[in-house]
Tab-separated table of C-alpha atoms in Angstrom:
chain	number	residue	atom	x	y	z
A	1	MET	CA	12.598	49.118	198.812
A	2	LYS	CA	14.203	51.099	201.327
A	3	LEU	CA	14.963	54.702	200.972
A	4	PRO	CA	18.740	54.498	201.056
A	5	SER	CA	18.740	51.777	198.431
A	6	VAL	CA	16.412	53.850	196.196
A	7	VAL	CA	18.570	56.883	196.605
A	8	THR	CA	21.718	55.001	195.798
A	9	VAL	CA	20.414	52.641	193.100
A	10	LYS	CA	18.801	55.226	190.811
A	11	PRO	CA	21.754	57.561	190.779
A	12	LEU	CA	24.046	54.591	190.231
A	13	LEU	CA	21.924	53.486	187.283
A	14	TRP	CA	22.102	56.997	185.906
A	15	VAL	CA	25.852	57.053	186.404
A	16	ILE	CA	26.151	53.627	184.759
A	17	GLY	CA	23.991	54.843	181.836
A	18	VAL	CA	26.048	58.008	181.448
A	19	LEU	CA	29.257	55.989	181.668
A	20	ALA	CA	27.902	53.548	179.077
A	21	LEU	CA	27.131	56.486	176.771
A	22	VAL	CA	30.613	57.863	177.392
A	23	VAL	CA	32.127	54.450	176.572
A	24	ILE	CA	30.024	54.227	173.396
A	25	ALA	CA	31.013	57.788	172.411
A	26	LEU	CA	34.663	57.046	173.117
A	27	SER	CA	34.407	53.843	171.035
A	28	VAL	CA	32.951	55.821	168.126
A	29	CYS	CA	35.709	58.399	168.524
A	30	LEU	CA	38.271	55.597	168.621
A	31	VAL	CA	36.864	54.110	165.415
A	32	VAL	CA	36.968	57.533	163.692
A	33	VAL	CA	40.497	58.261	164.922
A	34	ARG	CA	41.603	54.790	163.895
A	35	ALA	CA	40.162	55.258	160.401
A	36	ASN	CA	41.902	58.635	160.112
A	37	ALA	CA	45.141	57.091	161.353
A	38	ARG	CA	44.884	54.295	158.788
A	39	ALA	CA	44.219	56.835	156.018
A	40	ALA	CA	47.171	58.944	157.167
A	41	ALA	CA	49.367	55.849	157.370
A	42	ALA	CA	48.354	54.869	153.830
A	43	THR	CA	49.114	58.404	152.653
A	44	TYR	CA	52.507	58.319	154.348
A	45	GLU	CA	53.250	54.880	152.892
A	46	GLY	CA	52.401	56.207	149.422
A	47	ALA	CA	54.617	59.218	149.989
A	48	ALA	CA	57.406	56.955	151.248
A	49	THR	CA	57.066	54.760	148.148
A	50	ALA	CA	57.167	57.852	145.911
A	51	CYS	CA	60.248	59.127	147.755
A	52	ALA	CA	61.934	55.743	147.395
A	53	SER	CA	61.163	55.759	143.660
A	54	GLN	CA	62.529	59.271	143.315
A	55	LYS	CA	65.625	58.312	145.283
A	56	GLU	CA	66.177	55.279	143.048
A	57	GLY	CA	65.732	57.435	139.950
A	58	ALA	CA	68.097	60.062	141.313
A	59	THR	CA	70.663	57.399	142.210
A	60	THR	CA	70.456	55.976	138.697
A	61	ARG	CA	70.796	59.451	137.213
A	62	VAL	CA	73.796	60.189	139.435
A	63	ALA	CA	75.460	56.957	138.288
A	64	GLU	CA	74.799	57.902	134.643
A	65	LEU	CA	76.210	61.377	135.183
A	66	VAL	CA	79.296	59.991	136.929
A	67	LYS	CA	79.944	57.708	133.942
A	68	ALA	CA	79.342	60.576	131.513
A	69	ASN	CA	81.627	62.819	133.533
A	70	ALA	CA	84.368	60.189	133.498
A	71	GLY	CA	83.991	59.887	129.723
A	72	TYR	CA	84.114	63.659	129.427
A	73	GLY	CA	87.278	63.699	131.521
A	74	ARG	CA	88.912	61.127	129.248
A	75	THR	CA	87.823	63.050	126.151
A	76	VAL	CA	89.128	66.320	127.544
A	77	GLY	CA	92.433	64.643	128.406
A	78	VAL	CA	92.794	63.290	124.861
A	79	LEU	CA	91.862	66.662	123.372
A	80	GLN	CA	94.328	68.482	125.613
A	81	ALA	CA	97.088	66.071	124.605
A	82	GLU	CA	96.209	66.571	120.926
A	83	LEU	CA	96.160	70.344	121.441
A	84	ALA	CA	99.588	70.281	123.079
A	85	LEU	CA	100.932	68.136	120.229
A	86	ALA	CA	99.433	70.477	117.621
A	87	GLN	CA	100.854	73.520	119.418
A	88	ASN	CA	104.296	71.912	119.511
A	89	GLN	CA	104.053	71.092	115.809
A	90	ALA	CA	102.932	74.656	115.049
A	91	ALA	CA	105.874	76.062	117.013
A	92	THR	CA	108.282	73.709	115.204
A	93	LEU	CA	106.827	74.672	111.816
A	94	LYS	CA	107.083	78.361	112.704
A	95	ARG	CA	110.750	77.970	113.666
A	96	GLN	CA	111.442	76.007	110.484
A	97	SER	CA	109.605	78.495	108.294
A	98	ASP	CA	111.344	81.433	109.977
A	99	SER	CA	114.733	79.829	109.416
A	100	ALA	CA	113.798	78.950	105.803
A	101	VAL	CA	112.667	82.531	105.153
A	102	ALA	CA	115.866	83.874	106.725
A	103	ALA	CA	117.975	81.518	104.583
A	104	ALA	CA	116.032	82.503	101.451
A	105	GLU	CA	116.493	86.191	102.252
A	106	ALA	CA	120.219	85.593	102.767
A	107	ARG	CA	120.428	83.771	99.408
A	108	GLU	CA	118.466	86.605	97.785
A	109	ALA	CA	120.810	89.195	99.247
A	110	ASP	CA	123.812	87.155	98.059
A	111	ALA	CA	122.278	86.757	94.588
A	112	ASN	CA	121.511	90.482	94.430
A	113	GLN	CA	125.096	91.255	95.467
A	114	THR	CA	126.466	88.858	92.836
A	115	LEU	CA	124.162	90.337	90.186
A	116	LYS	CA	125.199	93.850	91.137
A	117	GLN	CA	128.869	92.897	90.891
A	118	PHE	CA	128.281	91.235	87.516
A	119	MET	CA	126.317	94.218	86.212
A	120	ASN	CA	129.006	96.618	87.397
A	121	ARG	CA	131.713	94.465	85.800
A	122	TYR	CA	129.664	94.114	82.594
A	123	ALA	CA	129.014	97.834	82.441
A	124	GLY	CA	132.703	98.530	82.950
A	125	GLN	CA	133.844	95.926	80.410
A	126	ALA	CA	131.277	97.006	77.853
A	127	ARG	CA	132.870	100.467	77.762
A	128	GLU	CA	136.234	99.079	76.771
A	129	THR	CA	136.710	98.993	73.046
A	130	ARG	CA	138.039	95.473	72.855
A	131	CYS	CA	135.151	94.086	74.940
A	132	ALA	CA	132.567	96.103	73.053
A	133	LEU	CA	133.787	94.648	69.740
A	134	ALA	CA	133.731	91.115	71.188
A	135	LEU	CA	130.174	91.620	72.429
A	136	THR	CA	129.106	92.919	69.039
A	137	GLU	CA	130.594	89.854	67.347
A	138	VAL	CA	128.937	87.512	69.861
A	139	GLU	CA	125.577	89.213	69.365
A	140	GLY	CA	126.002	88.948	65.642
A	141	SER	CA	126.857	85.257	65.850
A	142	CYS	CA	124.170	84.402	68.347
A	143	PRO	CA	121.205	86.773	68.637
A	144	ALA	CA	120.185	85.070	71.910
A	145	PHE	CA	123.009	86.833	73.726
A	146	SER	CA	121.792	90.292	72.730
A	147	GLY	CA	120.029	92.632	75.148
A	148	TYR	CA	122.194	91.993	78.161
C-alpha cells in the first residue's frame, strides 16, 4: 500500500469506529430516553384518568347540590309563607283579644257603676222607715233575701 492510502485509510477506520460507537451510544441513549418518555406518558395518562374521574365525581356532586339547593329554596319559600300567615294570624288574634279585653273592661266598669248606683240607692232606701220595715218583712218571709 501506498503511504497516502495508509495515512488516510487508518484514520478513516478510526473515525468510522468512533462514529459507530457514537451511533451505538446514541441508540442506547435513545432507548433509555424512549423508555423514560413511555413511563412519563403512562404516568400522565394515569393522572389524566384520575383527574377525569375526579371531575366526573365533582360534576355529579355539583348536580346533587344544585338539586338539594333547589329543594332547600322551595322549603324556605314554603316556610316563609307559613311564617307570614302565622304572623298575620297572631296580629289578628292580638287585635281581637285587645278589643275583647277592652270591651270586657268597659262592661266591668259599667257593671261596677250600676252596682255602685244600686248600693247607694239601697243604702239610702234602707234608712227610710217604710223601706226598712218592708225589708224586714221580706227577710222574714224569705231568708234568702237577707244579708244584702
